[in-house]
Amino acid sequence: MRRLLLWMMCCVWAAAASAAGMQDLGRLETLAGDFLKHELSMRPATWTLGQLDRKLAVPACAQPKADWATPGVTTGVTFVAVSCPELGWALRIPVRINEKKMGVALSRAVAAGEVLSAADVRLVDVANPSLARNVLDDLQQAIGKTMRSGAPAGAWLRSFMVRAPYLVNSNQRVKVVASGEGFAAAADGLAIGNAAEGEQVSVRMASGRVIRGQVQADGSVMVIY
């Protein structure tokens, strides 16, 4: 009986709000739900959307909008903001997000020095996240990288197991580009060590002088003075 009475009161309130030109809160919750479907469609996540307090009353909005109320959405309780910019009101609806932890695993046994391709790795559900420390969680973090050591098929791929491919190898002749205020120069030298793009490497110049610079995408070494 009590539930029936409560339901009837809600119906009366909704009818009164509609007659007074007030916002249909159910429409806002539907808008928030559609927003979540779009935002989380590419993530291994489930979610539970809360409800707005039925005591709330705001003017009806022709085009309400939905967005995240807080940046950096992660697993746990967060909020979706539904708002009406033209009328200046905004409400928050709680949402609980449960996201599976995914990790990169090897599809086959690999040896040290091999460069990983898309066929060599796959995303796998991590049953126990506490055991997944340093495990890569994006295939793009692995594809094109070189294995530092060998590993069997099915092994988790951890950050310390891979490195970017070397663009400069020890004893390789490289172009050294030096620049500073009002000048720029280029000369050849001999690399002392291996380095990937963005890493520092030492180079012995023809004069015997050893300089240090950063490896560029084209394999040259940039020295800034």
mmCIF file of C-alpha atoms in Angstrom:
data_model
loop_
_atom_site.group_PDB
_atom_site.id
_atom_site.type_symbol
_atom_site.label_atom_id
_atom_site.label_comp_id
_atom_site.label_asym_id
_atom_site.label_seq_id
_atom_site.Cartn_x
_atom_site.Cartn_y
_atom_site.Cartn_z
ATOM 1 C CA MET A 1 0.000 0.000 0.000
ATOM 2 C CA ARG A 2 2.793 2.367 0.895
ATOM 3 C CA ARG A 3 4.563 1.694 -2.427
ATOM 4 C CA LEU A 4 1.329 2.286 -4.325
ATOM 5 C CA LEU A 5 0.801 5.581 -2.551
ATOM 6 C CA LEU A 6 4.376 6.665 -3.290
ATOM 7 C CA TRP A 7 3.977 5.766 -6.958
ATOM 8 C CA MET A 8 0.753 7.764 -7.189
ATOM 9 C CA MET A 9 2.415 10.764 -5.575
ATOM 10 C CA CYS A 10 5.262 10.601 -8.113
ATOM 11 C CA CYS A 11 2.778 10.495 -10.944
ATOM 12 C CA VAL A 12 0.954 13.525 -9.586
ATOM 13 C CA TRP A 13 4.261 15.398 -9.146
ATOM 14 C CA ALA A 14 5.375 14.541 -12.704
ATOM 15 C CA ALA A 15 2.082 15.712 -14.126
ATOM 16 C CA ALA A 16 2.250 18.951 -12.136
ATOM 17 C CA ALA A 17 5.868 19.556 -13.183
ATOM 18 C CA SER A 18 4.998 18.996 -16.826
ATOM 19 C CA ALA A 19 2.095 21.384 -16.583
ATOM 20 C CA ALA A 20 4.322 24.010 -15.014
ATOM 21 C CA GLY A 21 6.930 23.714 -17.757
ATOM 22 C CA MET A 22 9.451 21.876 -15.600
ATOM 23 C CA GLN A 23 12.139 19.498 -16.887
ATOM 24 C CA ASP A 24 11.288 15.799 -17.200
ATOM 25 C CA LEU A 25 14.023 14.183 -15.048
ATOM 26 C CA GLY A 26 13.500 10.811 -16.705
ATOM 27 C CA ARG A 27 14.492 12.357 -20.017
ATOM 28 C CA LEU A 28 17.734 13.594 -18.449
ATOM 29 C CA GLU A 29 18.519 10.103 -17.125
ATOM 30 C CA THR A 30 17.899 8.655 -20.589
ATOM 31 C CA LEU A 31 20.217 11.286 -22.056
ATOM 32 C CA ALA A 32 22.906 10.357 -19.521
ATOM 33 C CA GLY A 33 22.472 6.657 -20.341
ATOM 34 C CA ASP A 34 22.907 7.287 -24.084
ATOM 35 C CA PHE A 35 26.000 9.365 -23.323
ATOM 36 C CA LEU A 36 27.528 6.493 -21.321
ATOM 37 C CA LYS A 37 26.803 3.980 -24.090
ATOM 38 C CA HIS A 38 28.716 6.161 -26.526
ATOM 39 C CA GLU A 39 31.610 7.001 -24.204
ATOM 40 C CA LEU A 40 32.203 3.473 -22.911
ATOM 41 C CA SER A 41 31.447 1.511 -26.076
ATOM 42 C CA MET A 42 35.151 0.948 -26.798
ATOM 43 C CA ARG A 43 36.137 0.083 -23.228
ATOM 44 C CA PRO A 44 35.760 -3.294 -21.455
ATOM 45 C CA ALA A 45 33.448 -1.758 -18.884
ATOM 46 C CA THR A 46 29.987 -2.137 -17.408
ATOM 47 C CA TRP A 47 28.181 0.666 -15.634
ATOM 48 C CA THR A 48 25.235 1.391 -13.380
ATOM 49 C CA LEU A 49 23.587 4.782 -13.650
ATOM 50 C CA GLY A 50 21.976 6.324 -10.588
ATOM 51 C CA GLN A 51 18.873 8.506 -10.481
ATOM 52 C CA LEU A 52 18.163 12.148 -9.961
ATOM 53 C CA ASP A 53 16.402 13.205 -6.794
ATOM 54 C CA ARG A 54 12.732 13.509 -7.735
ATOM 55 C CA LYS A 55 12.451 16.557 -5.488
ATOM 56 C CA LEU A 56 14.561 18.515 -7.972
ATOM 57 C CA ALA A 57 12.738 20.992 -10.183
ATOM 58 C CA VAL A 58 14.358 22.943 -13.017
ATOM 59 C CA PRO A 59 12.844 24.707 -16.052
ATOM 60 C CA ALA A 60 12.315 22.519 -19.101
ATOM 61 C CA CYS A 61 15.192 22.621 -21.578
ATOM 62 C CA ALA A 62 14.802 22.217 -25.326
ATOM 63 C CA GLN A 63 18.285 20.756 -25.845
ATOM 64 C CA PRO A 64 19.871 19.434 -22.634
ATOM 65 C CA LYS A 65 23.460 18.188 -22.842
ATOM 66 C CA ALA A 66 25.413 15.424 -21.107
ATOM 67 C CA ASP A 67 29.134 15.262 -20.315
ATOM 68 C CA TRP A 68 31.514 13.945 -17.679
ATOM 69 C CA ALA A 69 31.281 15.999 -14.519
ATOM 70 C CA THR A 70 34.896 15.209 -13.620
ATOM 71 C CA PRO A 71 37.926 14.583 -15.862
ATOM 72 C CA GLY A 72 39.984 11.386 -15.822
ATOM 73 C CA VAL A 73 37.101 8.911 -15.602
ATOM 74 C CA THR A 74 38.228 5.667 -13.943
ATOM 75 C CA THR A 75 36.749 2.607 -12.301
ATOM 76 C CA GLY A 76 34.525 3.476 -9.334
ATOM 77 C CA VAL A 77 31.884 6.117 -8.691
ATOM 78 C CA THR A 78 31.923 9.233 -10.852
ATOM 79 C CA PHE A 79 29.284 11.608 -12.180
ATOM 80 C CA VAL A 80 27.634 12.513 -15.460
ATOM 81 C CA ALA A 81 26.611 16.154 -15.727
ATOM 82 C CA VAL A 82 23.326 16.956 -17.480
ATOM 83 C CA SER A 83 22.892 20.623 -18.165
ATOM 84 C CA CYS A 84 21.037 23.317 -20.037
ATOM 85 C CA PRO A 85 23.499 26.013 -21.126
ATOM 86 C CA GLU A 86 20.804 28.380 -22.347
ATOM 87 C CA LEU A 87 18.965 28.318 -19.018
ATOM 88 C CA GLY A 88 22.056 28.050 -16.838
ATOM 89 C CA TRP A 89 21.292 24.921 -14.774
ATOM 90 C CA ALA A 90 23.305 21.722 -14.346
ATOM 91 C CA LEU A 91 22.650 18.502 -12.432
ATOM 92 C CA ARG A 92 24.900 15.555 -11.623
ATOM 93 C CA ILE A 93 23.932 11.888 -11.859
ATOM 94 C CA PRO A 94 26.153 9.310 -10.110
ATOM 95 C CA VAL A 95 27.427 6.374 -12.151
ATOM 96 C CA ARG A 96 29.429 3.367 -11.011
ATOM 97 C CA ILE A 97 31.884 2.087 -13.618
ATOM 98 C CA ASN A 98 33.331 -1.415 -13.419
ATOM 99 C CA GLU A 99 36.129 -1.854 -15.906
ATOM 100 C CA LYS A 100 37.993 -5.056 -16.574
ATOM 101 C CA LYS A 101 41.755 -4.921 -16.361
ATOM 102 C CA MET A 102 43.241 -5.978 -19.699
ATOM 103 C CA GLY A 103 46.852 -6.941 -20.276
ATOM 104 C CA VAL A 104 49.059 -7.734 -23.267
ATOM 105 C CA ALA A 105 50.125 -11.371 -23.562
ATOM 106 C CA LEU A 106 52.334 -13.113 -26.117
ATOM 107 C CA SER A 107 50.586 -15.223 -28.746
ATOM 108 C CA ARG A 108 53.722 -17.264 -29.389
ATOM 109 C CA ALA A 109 57.143 -17.887 -27.951
ATOM 110 C CA VAL A 110 59.582 -15.112 -28.862
ATOM 111 C CA ALA A 111 63.341 -14.738 -28.632
ATOM 112 C CA ALA A 112 65.475 -11.830 -27.511
ATOM 113 C CA GLY A 113 65.956 -9.287 -30.284
ATOM 114 C CA GLU A 114 62.723 -10.100 -32.128
ATOM 115 C CA VAL A 115 60.510 -7.237 -33.231
ATOM 116 C CA LEU A 116 56.888 -7.783 -32.231
ATOM 117 C CA SER A 117 54.096 -7.628 -34.800
ATOM 118 C CA ALA A 118 50.328 -7.439 -34.301
ATOM 119 C CA ALA A 119 50.127 -11.230 -34.719
ATOM 120 C CA ASP A 120 52.539 -11.778 -31.798
ATOM 121 C CA VAL A 121 50.411 -10.163 -29.075
ATOM 122 C CA ARG A 122 46.826 -10.159 -27.817
ATOM 123 C CA LEU A 123 44.775 -8.506 -25.068
ATOM 124 C CA VAL A 124 43.709 -10.828 -22.250
ATOM 125 C CA ASP A 125 41.452 -10.242 -19.256
ATOM 126 C CA VAL A 126 43.571 -9.954 -16.098
ATOM 127 C CA ALA A 127 41.843 -12.082 -13.468
ATOM 128 C CA ASN A 128 44.050 -10.822 -10.637
ATOM 129 C CA PRO A 129 45.162 -7.201 -11.199
ATOM 130 C CA SER A 130 47.483 -7.371 -8.179
ATOM 131 C CA LEU A 131 49.687 -9.758 -10.185
ATOM 132 C CA ALA A 132 49.737 -7.538 -13.268
ATOM 133 C CA ARG A 133 52.324 -4.993 -12.161
ATOM 134 C CA ASN A 134 54.154 -3.434 -15.132
ATOM 135 C CA VAL A 135 52.003 -5.419 -17.608
ATOM 136 C CA LEU A 136 51.335 -3.425 -20.798
ATOM 137 C CA ASP A 137 47.635 -2.664 -21.296
ATOM 138 C CA ASP A 138 47.637 -1.433 -24.904
ATOM 139 C CA LEU A 139 48.697 -3.437 -27.971
ATOM 140 C CA GLN A 140 50.284 -0.317 -29.465
ATOM 141 C CA GLN A 141 52.734 -0.306 -26.556
ATOM 142 C CA ALA A 142 54.088 -3.622 -27.856
ATOM 143 C CA ILE A 143 53.751 -3.621 -31.641
ATOM 144 C CA GLY A 144 57.007 -2.593 -33.302
ATOM 145 C CA LYS A 145 59.009 -2.947 -30.092
ATOM 146 C CA THR A 146 62.042 -5.208 -29.692
ATOM 147 C CA MET A 147 62.200 -7.937 -27.060
ATOM 148 C CA ARG A 148 64.985 -7.505 -24.497
ATOM 149 C CA SER A 149 64.773 -11.196 -23.611
ATOM 150 C CA GLY A 150 62.933 -14.306 -24.725
ATOM 151 C CA ALA A 151 59.549 -15.333 -23.299
ATOM 152 C CA PRO A 152 57.123 -18.263 -23.812
ATOM 153 C CA ALA A 153 53.703 -18.121 -25.446
ATOM 154 C CA GLY A 154 51.039 -16.827 -23.056
ATOM 155 C CA ALA A 155 53.464 -14.818 -20.929
ATOM 156 C CA TRP A 156 52.411 -11.367 -19.795
ATOM 157 C CA LEU A 157 54.357 -8.666 -21.612
ATOM 158 C CA ARG A 158 55.788 -6.260 -19.055
ATOM 159 C CA SER A 159 57.259 -2.828 -19.714
ATOM 160 C CA PHE A 160 60.834 -3.840 -18.913
ATOM 161 C CA MET A 161 60.681 -6.744 -21.418
ATOM 162 C CA VAL A 162 60.553 -4.497 -24.509
ATOM 163 C CA ARG A 163 62.373 -1.510 -25.893
ATOM 164 C CA ALA A 164 62.049 0.772 -28.885
ATOM 165 C CA PRO A 165 64.070 -0.451 -31.896
ATOM 166 C CA TYR A 166 67.557 1.029 -32.215
ATOM 167 C CA LEU A 167 67.915 3.665 -34.905
ATOM 168 C CA VAL A 168 71.622 4.029 -34.164
ATOM 169 C CA ASN A 169 73.959 1.118 -33.553
ATOM 170 C CA SER A 170 77.466 1.058 -32.106
ATOM 171 C CA ASN A 171 80.188 1.842 -34.680
ATOM 172 C CA GLN A 172 77.573 3.077 -37.156
ATOM 173 C CA ARG A 173 78.367 6.211 -39.112
ATOM 174 C CA VAL A 174 75.785 8.864 -38.320
ATOM 175 C CA LYS A 175 75.033 12.415 -39.318
ATOM 176 C CA VAL A 176 75.489 14.887 -36.484
ATOM 177 C CA VAL A 177 73.509 18.122 -36.692
ATOM 178 C CA ALA A 178 74.583 20.924 -34.365
ATOM 179 C CA SER A 179 72.673 24.135 -33.871
ATOM 180 C CA GLY A 180 72.739 27.136 -31.631
ATOM 181 C CA GLU A 181 71.986 30.822 -31.617
ATOM 182 C CA GLY A 182 72.774 32.104 -35.087
ATOM 183 C CA PHE A 183 74.449 28.973 -36.499
ATOM 184 C CA ALA A 184 73.841 25.414 -37.731
ATOM 185 C CA ALA A 185 76.311 22.774 -38.928
ATOM 186 C CA ALA A 186 76.368 19.114 -39.913
ATOM 187 C CA ALA A 187 79.140 16.501 -40.031
ATOM 188 C CA ASP A 188 79.584 12.734 -39.912
ATOM 189 C CA GLY A 189 80.716 10.810 -36.882
ATOM 190 C CA LEU A 190 80.903 7.285 -35.437
ATOM 191 C CA ALA A 191 78.303 6.220 -32.866
ATOM 192 C CA ILE A 192 79.580 4.910 -29.539
ATOM 193 C CA GLY A 193 76.728 2.676 -28.399
ATOM 194 C CA ASN A 194 73.155 1.850 -29.393
ATOM 195 C CA ALA A 195 70.176 4.192 -29.068
ATOM 196 C CA ALA A 196 66.515 4.452 -30.037
ATOM 197 C CA GLU A 197 64.658 7.576 -31.141
ATOM 198 C CA GLY A 198 64.710 10.203 -28.423
ATOM 199 C CA GLU A 199 67.591 8.594 -26.526
ATOM 200 C CA GLN A 200 71.031 10.099 -25.985
ATOM 201 C CA VAL A 201 74.083 8.646 -27.718
ATOM 202 C CA SER A 202 77.772 9.547 -27.820
ATOM 203 C CA VAL A 203 79.440 10.138 -31.192
ATOM 204 C CA ARG A 204 83.168 10.329 -31.984
ATOM 205 C CA MET A 205 83.848 12.988 -34.605
ATOM 206 C CA ALA A 206 86.633 12.885 -37.225
ATOM 207 C CA SER A 207 88.722 15.177 -35.034
ATOM 208 C CA GLY A 208 88.590 12.608 -32.222
ATOM 209 C CA ARG A 209 86.284 14.753 -30.102
ATOM 210 C CA VAL A 210 83.366 12.913 -28.488
ATOM 211 C CA ILE A 211 80.039 14.707 -28.319
ATOM 212 C CA ARG A 212 76.629 13.626 -27.078
ATOM 213 C CA GLY A 213 73.254 14.252 -28.702
ATOM 214 C CA GLN A 214 69.712 13.017 -29.114
ATOM 215 C CA VAL A 215 68.707 10.514 -31.799
ATOM 216 C CA GLN A 216 66.111 11.882 -34.227
ATOM 217 C CA ALA A 217 63.433 9.988 -36.176
ATOM 218 C CA ASP A 218 65.620 9.923 -39.309
ATOM 219 C CA GLY A 219 68.575 8.412 -37.449
ATOM 220 C CA SER A 220 70.589 11.625 -37.221
ATOM 221 C CA VAL A 221 71.941 12.938 -33.919
ATOM 222 C CA MET A 222 70.960 16.444 -32.809
ATOM 223 C CA VAL A 223 73.285 18.491 -30.604
ATOM 224 C CA ILE A 224 71.995 21.742 -29.154
ATOM 225 C CA TYR A 225 74.434 24.411 -27.973
#
